Coordinates of C-alpha atoms in Angstrom, one line a residue:
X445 CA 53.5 1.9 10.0
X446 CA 55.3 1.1 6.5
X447 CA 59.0 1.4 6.1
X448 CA 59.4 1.8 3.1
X449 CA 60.9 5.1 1.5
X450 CA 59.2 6.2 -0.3
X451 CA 55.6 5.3 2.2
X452 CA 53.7 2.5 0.3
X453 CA 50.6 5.2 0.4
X454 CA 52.6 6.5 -2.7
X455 CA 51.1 4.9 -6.0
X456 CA 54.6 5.2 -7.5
X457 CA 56.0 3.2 -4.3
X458 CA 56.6 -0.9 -4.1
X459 CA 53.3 -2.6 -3.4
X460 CA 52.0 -3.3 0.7
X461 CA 53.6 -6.3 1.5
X462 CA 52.0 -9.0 4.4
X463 CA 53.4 -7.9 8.0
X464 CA 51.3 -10.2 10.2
X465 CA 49.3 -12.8 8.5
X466 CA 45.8 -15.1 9.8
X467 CA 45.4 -17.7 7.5
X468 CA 43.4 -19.7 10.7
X469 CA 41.4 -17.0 10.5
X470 CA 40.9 -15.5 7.4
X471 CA 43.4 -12.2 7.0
X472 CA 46.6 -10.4 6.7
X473 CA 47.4 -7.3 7.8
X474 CA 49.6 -4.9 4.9
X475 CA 52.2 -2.5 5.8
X476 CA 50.3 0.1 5.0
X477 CA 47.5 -0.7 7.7
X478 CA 45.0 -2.3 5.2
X479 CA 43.8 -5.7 6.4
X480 CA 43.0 -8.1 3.4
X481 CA 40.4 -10.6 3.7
X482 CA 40.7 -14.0 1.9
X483 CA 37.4 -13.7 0.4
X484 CA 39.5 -10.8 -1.3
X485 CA 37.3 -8.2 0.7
X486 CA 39.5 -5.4 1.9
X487 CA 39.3 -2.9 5.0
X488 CA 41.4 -0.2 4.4
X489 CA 43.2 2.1 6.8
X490 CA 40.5 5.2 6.5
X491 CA 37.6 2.8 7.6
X492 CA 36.5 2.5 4.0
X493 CA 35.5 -1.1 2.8
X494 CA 36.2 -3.0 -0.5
X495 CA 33.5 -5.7 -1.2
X496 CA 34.8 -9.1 -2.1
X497 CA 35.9 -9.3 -6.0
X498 CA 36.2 -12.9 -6.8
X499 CA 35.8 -14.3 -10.4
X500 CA 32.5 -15.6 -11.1
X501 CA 33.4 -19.8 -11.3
X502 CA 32.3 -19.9 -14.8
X503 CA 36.4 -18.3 -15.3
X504 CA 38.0 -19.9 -12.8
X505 CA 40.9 -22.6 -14.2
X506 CA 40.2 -26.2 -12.6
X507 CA 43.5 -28.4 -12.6
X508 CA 43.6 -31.6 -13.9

């Protein structure tokens, strides 16, 4: 699906970009098949999942 040479699977290899993105909905889908939630939950191309990762809010920076 990625056309970038080298593949983006490659950890040496420019990072997934955004190919189609959801915002109405939620996601984005990466070159490299992965679908990236915006609750930064990941589903990955293998079927494997990535549980959200947000900082707690006690870290988060508030503007002004």
């Amino acid at each position: 699906m990625c056309a970038h040479q080298p593949s983006c699977r490659r950890t040496d290899s420019p990072a997934p970009h955004v190919v189609a993105a959801h915002p109405e909905q939620g996601w984005s889908l990466l070159c490299d098949g992965s679908l990236v939630f915006d609750d930064t939950g990941e589903l990955l191309p293998d079927g494997r999942v990535v549980a959200p990762h947000r900082a707690p809010a006690d870290r988060l920076v508030v503007a002004a």
